[in-house]
PDB file of N, CA and C in Angstrom:
ATOM      1  N   MET B   1      38.015   8.967   4.012  1.00 57.00           N
ATOM      2  CA  MET B   1      38.125   8.581   2.618  1.00 57.00           C
ATOM      3  C   MET B   1      36.822   8.946   1.920  1.00 57.00           C
ATOM      4  N   GLY B   2      36.894   9.702   0.856  1.00 65.00           N
ATOM      5  CA  GLY B   2      35.707  10.174   0.163  1.00 65.00           C
ATOM      6  C   GLY B   2      35.441   9.412  -1.120  1.00 65.00           C
ATOM      7  N   ILE B   3      34.476   9.887  -1.863  1.00 64.00           N
ATOM      8  CA  ILE B   3      34.109   9.284  -3.143  1.00 64.00           C
ATOM      9  C   ILE B   3      35.063   9.795  -4.216  1.00 64.00           C
ATOM     10  N   ALA B   4      35.519   8.875  -5.061  1.00 64.00           N
ATOM     11  CA  ALA B   4      36.406   9.273  -6.149  1.00 64.00           C
ATOM     12  C   ALA B   4      35.651  10.192  -7.106  1.00 64.00           C
ATOM     13  N   GLN B   5      36.267  11.261  -7.498  1.00 69.00           N
ATOM     14  CA  GLN B   5      35.608  12.265  -8.329  1.00 69.00           C
ATOM     15  C   GLN B   5      35.296  11.746  -9.728  1.00 69.00           C
ATOM     16  N   TYR B   6      36.145  10.877 -10.256  1.00 72.00           N
ATOM     17  CA  TYR B   6      35.987  10.416 -11.637  1.00 72.00           C
ATOM     18  C   TYR B   6      35.469   8.985 -11.730  1.00 72.00           C
ATOM     19  N   ASP B   7      34.962   8.448 -10.644  1.00 70.00           N
ATOM     20  CA  ASP B   7      34.436   7.081 -10.639  1.00 70.00           C
ATOM     21  C   ASP B   7      32.960   7.115 -11.046  1.00 70.00           C
ATOM     22  N   PRO B   8      32.603   6.591 -12.241  1.00 67.00           N
ATOM     23  CA  PRO B   8      31.200   6.663 -12.692  1.00 67.00           C
ATOM     24  C   PRO B   8      30.250   5.828 -11.844  1.00 67.00           C
ATOM     25  N   THR B   9      30.740   4.791 -11.176  1.00 66.00           N
ATOM     26  CA  THR B   9      29.854   3.966 -10.352  1.00 66.00           C
ATOM     27  C   THR B   9      29.496   4.658  -9.042  1.00 66.00           C
ATOM     28  N   ALA B  10      30.268   5.633  -8.632  1.00 67.00           N
ATOM     29  CA  ALA B  10      29.998   6.330  -7.374  1.00 67.00           C
ATOM     30  C   ALA B  10      28.830   7.299  -7.506  1.00 67.00           C
ATOM     31  N   LEU B  11      28.521   7.729  -8.708  1.00 70.00           N
ATOM     32  CA  LEU B  11      27.447   8.695  -8.911  1.00 70.00           C
ATOM     33  C   LEU B  11      26.066   8.071  -8.802  1.00 70.00           C
ATOM     34  N   GLY B  12      25.920   6.813  -9.156  1.00 76.00           N
ATOM     35  CA  GLY B  12      24.626   6.153  -9.109  1.00 76.00           C
ATOM     36  C   GLY B  12      23.826   6.411 -10.370  1.00 76.00           C
ATOM     37  N   PRO B  13      22.630   5.848 -10.450  1.00 81.00           N
ATOM     38  CA  PRO B  13      21.803   6.034 -11.650  1.00 81.00           C
ATOM     39  C   PRO B  13      21.280   7.468 -11.744  1.00 81.00           C
ATOM     40  N   PRO B  14      20.960   7.907 -12.948  1.00 82.00           N
ATOM     41  CA  PRO B  14      20.418   9.263 -13.093  1.00 82.00           C
ATOM     42  C   PRO B  14      19.016   9.359 -12.491  1.00 82.00           C
ATOM     43  N   ALA B  15      18.617  10.545 -12.145  1.00 84.00           N
ATOM     44  CA  ALA B  15      17.290  10.768 -11.565  1.00 84.00           C
ATOM     45  C   ALA B  15      16.205  10.440 -12.585  1.00 84.00           C
ATOM     46  N   TRP B  16      15.022  10.048 -12.104  1.00 85.00           N
ATOM     47  CA  TRP B  16      13.933   9.649 -13.004  1.00 85.00           C
ATOM     48  C   TRP B  16      13.452  10.819 -13.850  1.00 85.00           C
ATOM     49  N   ASN B  17      13.622  12.036 -13.370  1.00 84.00           N
ATOM     50  CA  ASN B  17      13.121  13.198 -14.097  1.00 84.00           C
ATOM     51  C   ASN B  17      14.247  14.026 -14.715  1.00 84.00           C
ATOM     52  N   ALA B  18      15.395  13.416 -14.916  1.00 85.00           N
ATOM     53  CA  ALA B  18      16.525  14.148 -15.492  1.00 85.00           C
ATOM     54  C   ALA B  18      16.201  14.530 -16.938  1.00 85.00           C
ATOM     55  N   GLY B  19      16.249  15.804 -17.238  1.00 85.00           N
ATOM     56  CA  GLY B  19      15.995  16.278 -18.588  1.00 85.00           C
ATOM     57  C   GLY B  19      14.532  16.459 -18.937  1.00 85.00           C
ATOM     58  N   ARG B  20      13.624  16.195 -18.008  1.00 85.00           N
ATOM     59  CA  ARG B  20      12.187  16.355 -18.266  1.00 85.00           C
ATOM     60  C   ARG B  20      11.673  17.593 -17.549  1.00 85.00           C
ATOM     61  N   LYS B  21      10.660  18.173 -18.108  1.00 85.00           N
ATOM     62  CA  LYS B  21      10.008  19.301 -17.461  1.00 85.00           C
ATOM     63  C   LYS B  21       8.837  18.753 -16.645  1.00 85.00           C
ATOM     64  N   VAL B  22       8.956  18.803 -15.337  1.00 82.00           N
ATOM     65  CA  VAL B  22       7.945  18.253 -14.442  1.00 82.00           C
ATOM     66  C   VAL B  22       7.239  19.415 -13.757  1.00 82.00           C
ATOM     67  N   ASP B  23       5.902  19.369 -13.744  1.00 85.00           N
ATOM     68  CA  ASP B  23       5.115  20.455 -13.177  1.00 85.00           C
ATOM     69  C   ASP B  23       4.269  19.926 -12.025  1.00 85.00           C
ATOM     70  N   VAL B  24       3.664  20.818 -11.300  1.00 87.00           N
ATOM     71  CA  VAL B  24       2.796  20.463 -10.186  1.00 87.00           C
ATOM     72  C   VAL B  24       1.493  19.898 -10.734  1.00 87.00           C
ATOM     73  N   LYS B  25       0.963  18.865 -10.045  1.00 86.00           N
ATOM     74  CA  LYS B  25      -0.320  18.303 -10.465  1.00 86.00           C
ATOM     75  C   LYS B  25      -1.442  19.298 -10.194  1.00 86.00           C
ATOM     76  N   LYS B  26      -2.428  19.299 -11.064  1.00 89.00           N
ATOM     77  CA  LYS B  26      -3.588  20.169 -10.883  1.00 89.00           C
ATOM     78  C   LYS B  26      -4.478  19.593  -9.787  1.00 89.00           C
ATOM     79  N   PRO B  27      -5.160  20.452  -9.021  1.00 92.00           N
ATOM     80  CA  PRO B  27      -6.042  19.954  -7.971  1.00 92.00           C
ATOM     81  C   PRO B  27      -7.271  19.264  -8.567  1.00 92.00           C
ATOM     82  N   LEU B  28      -7.937  18.480  -7.719  1.00 92.00           N
ATOM     83  CA  LEU B  28      -9.146  17.790  -8.163  1.00 92.00           C
ATOM     84  C   LEU B  28     -10.253  18.794  -8.440  1.00 92.00           C
ATOM     85  N   LYS B  29     -11.091  18.453  -9.398  1.00 95.00           N
ATOM     86  CA  LYS B  29     -12.260  19.283  -9.692  1.00 95.00           C
ATOM     87  C   LYS B  29     -13.358  18.948  -8.685  1.00 95.00           C
ATOM     88  N   GLN B  30     -14.307  19.871  -8.528  1.00 94.00           N
ATOM     89  CA  GLN B  30     -15.389  19.664  -7.571  1.00 94.00           C
ATOM     90  C   GLN B  30     -16.181  18.404  -7.898  1.00 94.00           C
ATOM     91  N   ARG B  31     -16.352  18.108  -9.164  1.00 96.00           N
ATOM     92  CA  ARG B  31     -17.089  16.910  -9.578  1.00 96.00           C
ATOM     93  C   ARG B  31     -16.362  15.641  -9.130  1.00 96.00           C
ATOM     94  N   GLN B  32     -15.036  15.644  -9.205  1.00 94.00           N
ATOM     95  CA  GLN B  32     -14.256  14.487  -8.780  1.00 94.00           C
ATOM     96  C   GLN B  32     -14.323  14.308  -7.262  1.00 94.00           C
ATOM     97  N   ILE B  33     -14.324  15.410  -6.532  1.00 92.00           N
ATOM     98  CA  ILE B  33     -14.419  15.340  -5.073  1.00 92.00           C
ATOM     99  C   ILE B  33     -15.755  14.737  -4.655  1.00 92.00           C
ATOM    100  N   TRP B  34     -16.841  15.168  -5.308  1.00 94.00           N
ATOM    101  CA  TRP B  34     -18.150  14.616  -4.982  1.00 94.00           C
ATOM    102  C   TRP B  34     -18.251  13.148  -5.363  1.00 94.00           C
ATOM    103  N   ALA B  35     -17.588  12.734  -6.430  1.00 94.00           N
ATOM    104  CA  ALA B  35     -17.591  11.324  -6.815  1.00 94.00           C
ATOM    105  C   ALA B  35     -16.890  10.478  -5.751  1.00 94.00           C
ATOM    106  N   ILE B  36     -15.801  10.987  -5.210  1.00 91.00           N
ATOM    107  CA  ILE B  36     -15.085  10.267  -4.150  1.00 91.00           C
ATOM    108  C   ILE B  36     -15.949  10.185  -2.899  1.00 91.00           C
ATOM    109  N   ARG B  37     -16.596  11.296  -2.542  1.00 91.00           N
ATOM    110  CA  ARG B  37     -17.471  11.305  -1.366  1.00 91.00           C
ATOM    111  C   ARG B  37     -18.621  10.320  -1.525  1.00 91.00           C
ATOM    112  N   PHE B  38     -19.222  10.287  -2.704  1.00 92.00           N
ATOM    113  CA  PHE B  38     -20.332   9.371  -2.958  1.00 92.00           C
ATOM    114  C   PHE B  38     -19.878   7.925  -2.814  1.00 92.00           C
ATOM    115  N   PHE B  39     -18.713   7.608  -3.384  1.00 92.00           N
ATOM    116  CA  PHE B  39     -18.182   6.246  -3.306  1.00 92.00           C
ATOM    117  C   PHE B  39     -17.923   5.843  -1.857  1.00 92.00           C
ATOM    118  N   LEU B  40     -17.301   6.727  -1.085  1.00 90.00           N
ATOM    119  CA  LEU B  40     -16.989   6.401   0.304  1.00 90.00           C
ATOM    120  C   LEU B  40     -18.252   6.267   1.141  1.00 90.00           C
ATOM    121  N   ASP B  41     -19.258   7.099   0.885  1.00 91.00           N
ATOM    122  CA  ASP B  41     -20.531   6.974   1.595  1.00 91.00           C
ATOM    123  C   ASP B  41     -21.206   5.652   1.270  1.00 91.00           C
ATOM    124  N   ARG B  42     -21.189   5.274   0.005  1.00 89.00           N
ATOM    125  CA  ARG B  42     -21.829   4.034  -0.421  1.00 89.00           C
ATOM    126  C   ARG B  42     -21.140   2.817   0.192  1.00 89.00           C
ATOM    127  N   GLU B  43     -19.809   2.880   0.318  1.00 88.00           N
ATOM    128  CA  GLU B  43     -19.050   1.771   0.888  1.00 88.00           C
ATOM    129  C   GLU B  43     -19.084   1.769   2.417  1.00 88.00           C
ATOM    130  N   GLY B  44     -19.556   2.856   3.008  1.00 86.00           N
ATOM    131  CA  GLY B  44     -19.616   2.943   4.463  1.00 86.00           C
ATOM    132  C   GLY B  44     -18.257   3.167   5.103  1.00 86.00           C
ATOM    133  N   ARG B  45     -17.352   3.785   4.403  1.00 86.00           N
ATOM    134  CA  ARG B  45     -15.997   4.012   4.909  1.00 86.00           C
ATOM    135  C   ARG B  45     -15.917   5.408   5.524  1.00 86.00           C
ATOM    136  N   LEU B  46     -16.463   5.525   6.736  1.00 82.00           N
ATOM    137  CA  LEU B  46     -16.563   6.822   7.399  1.00 82.00           C
ATOM    138  C   LEU B  46     -15.199   7.399   7.754  1.00 82.00           C
ATOM    139  N   ARG B  47     -14.260   6.547   8.104  1.00 82.00           N
ATOM    140  CA  ARG B  47     -12.936   7.033   8.471  1.00 82.00           C
ATOM    141  C   ARG B  47     -12.268   7.732   7.287  1.00 82.00           C
ATOM    142  N   ASP B  48     -12.384   7.145   6.094  1.00 82.00           N
ATOM    143  CA  ASP B  48     -11.819   7.765   4.902  1.00 82.00           C
ATOM    144  C   ASP B  48     -12.638   8.984   4.486  1.00 82.00           C
ATOM    145  N   ARG B  49     -13.923   8.950   4.740  1.00 79.00           N
ATOM    146  CA  ARG B  49     -14.822  10.048   4.348  1.00 79.00           C
ATOM    147  C   ARG B  49     -14.491  11.330   5.104  1.00 79.00           C
ATOM    148  N   CYS B  50     -13.979  11.201   6.323  1.00 80.00           N
ATOM    149  CA  CYS B  50     -13.642  12.383   7.125  1.00 80.00           C
ATOM    150  C   CYS B  50     -12.492  13.166   6.514  1.00 80.00           C
ATOM    151  N   ALA B  51     -11.637  12.508   5.762  1.00 74.00           N
ATOM    152  CA  ALA B  51     -10.469  13.174   5.180  1.00 74.00           C
ATOM    153  C   ALA B  51     -10.818  13.940   3.912  1.00 74.00           C
ATOM    154  N   VAL B  52     -11.971  13.637   3.310  1.00 66.00           N
ATOM    155  CA  VAL B  52     -12.319  14.279   2.031  1.00 66.00           C
ATOM    156  C   VAL B  52     -13.207  15.468   2.266  1.00 66.00           C
TER     157      VAL B  52
END
């Protein structure tokens, strides 16, 4: 038994980006990367610092 073709409840809610133009996020700038590194060094979070 399948989904009824004309049943509006079977389709579910529309997608969050329906009708919107969604693009890829821009990468971080070098200044932002250094700010993150500085913060992690200051907090002593070496495990997180290895990922940056």
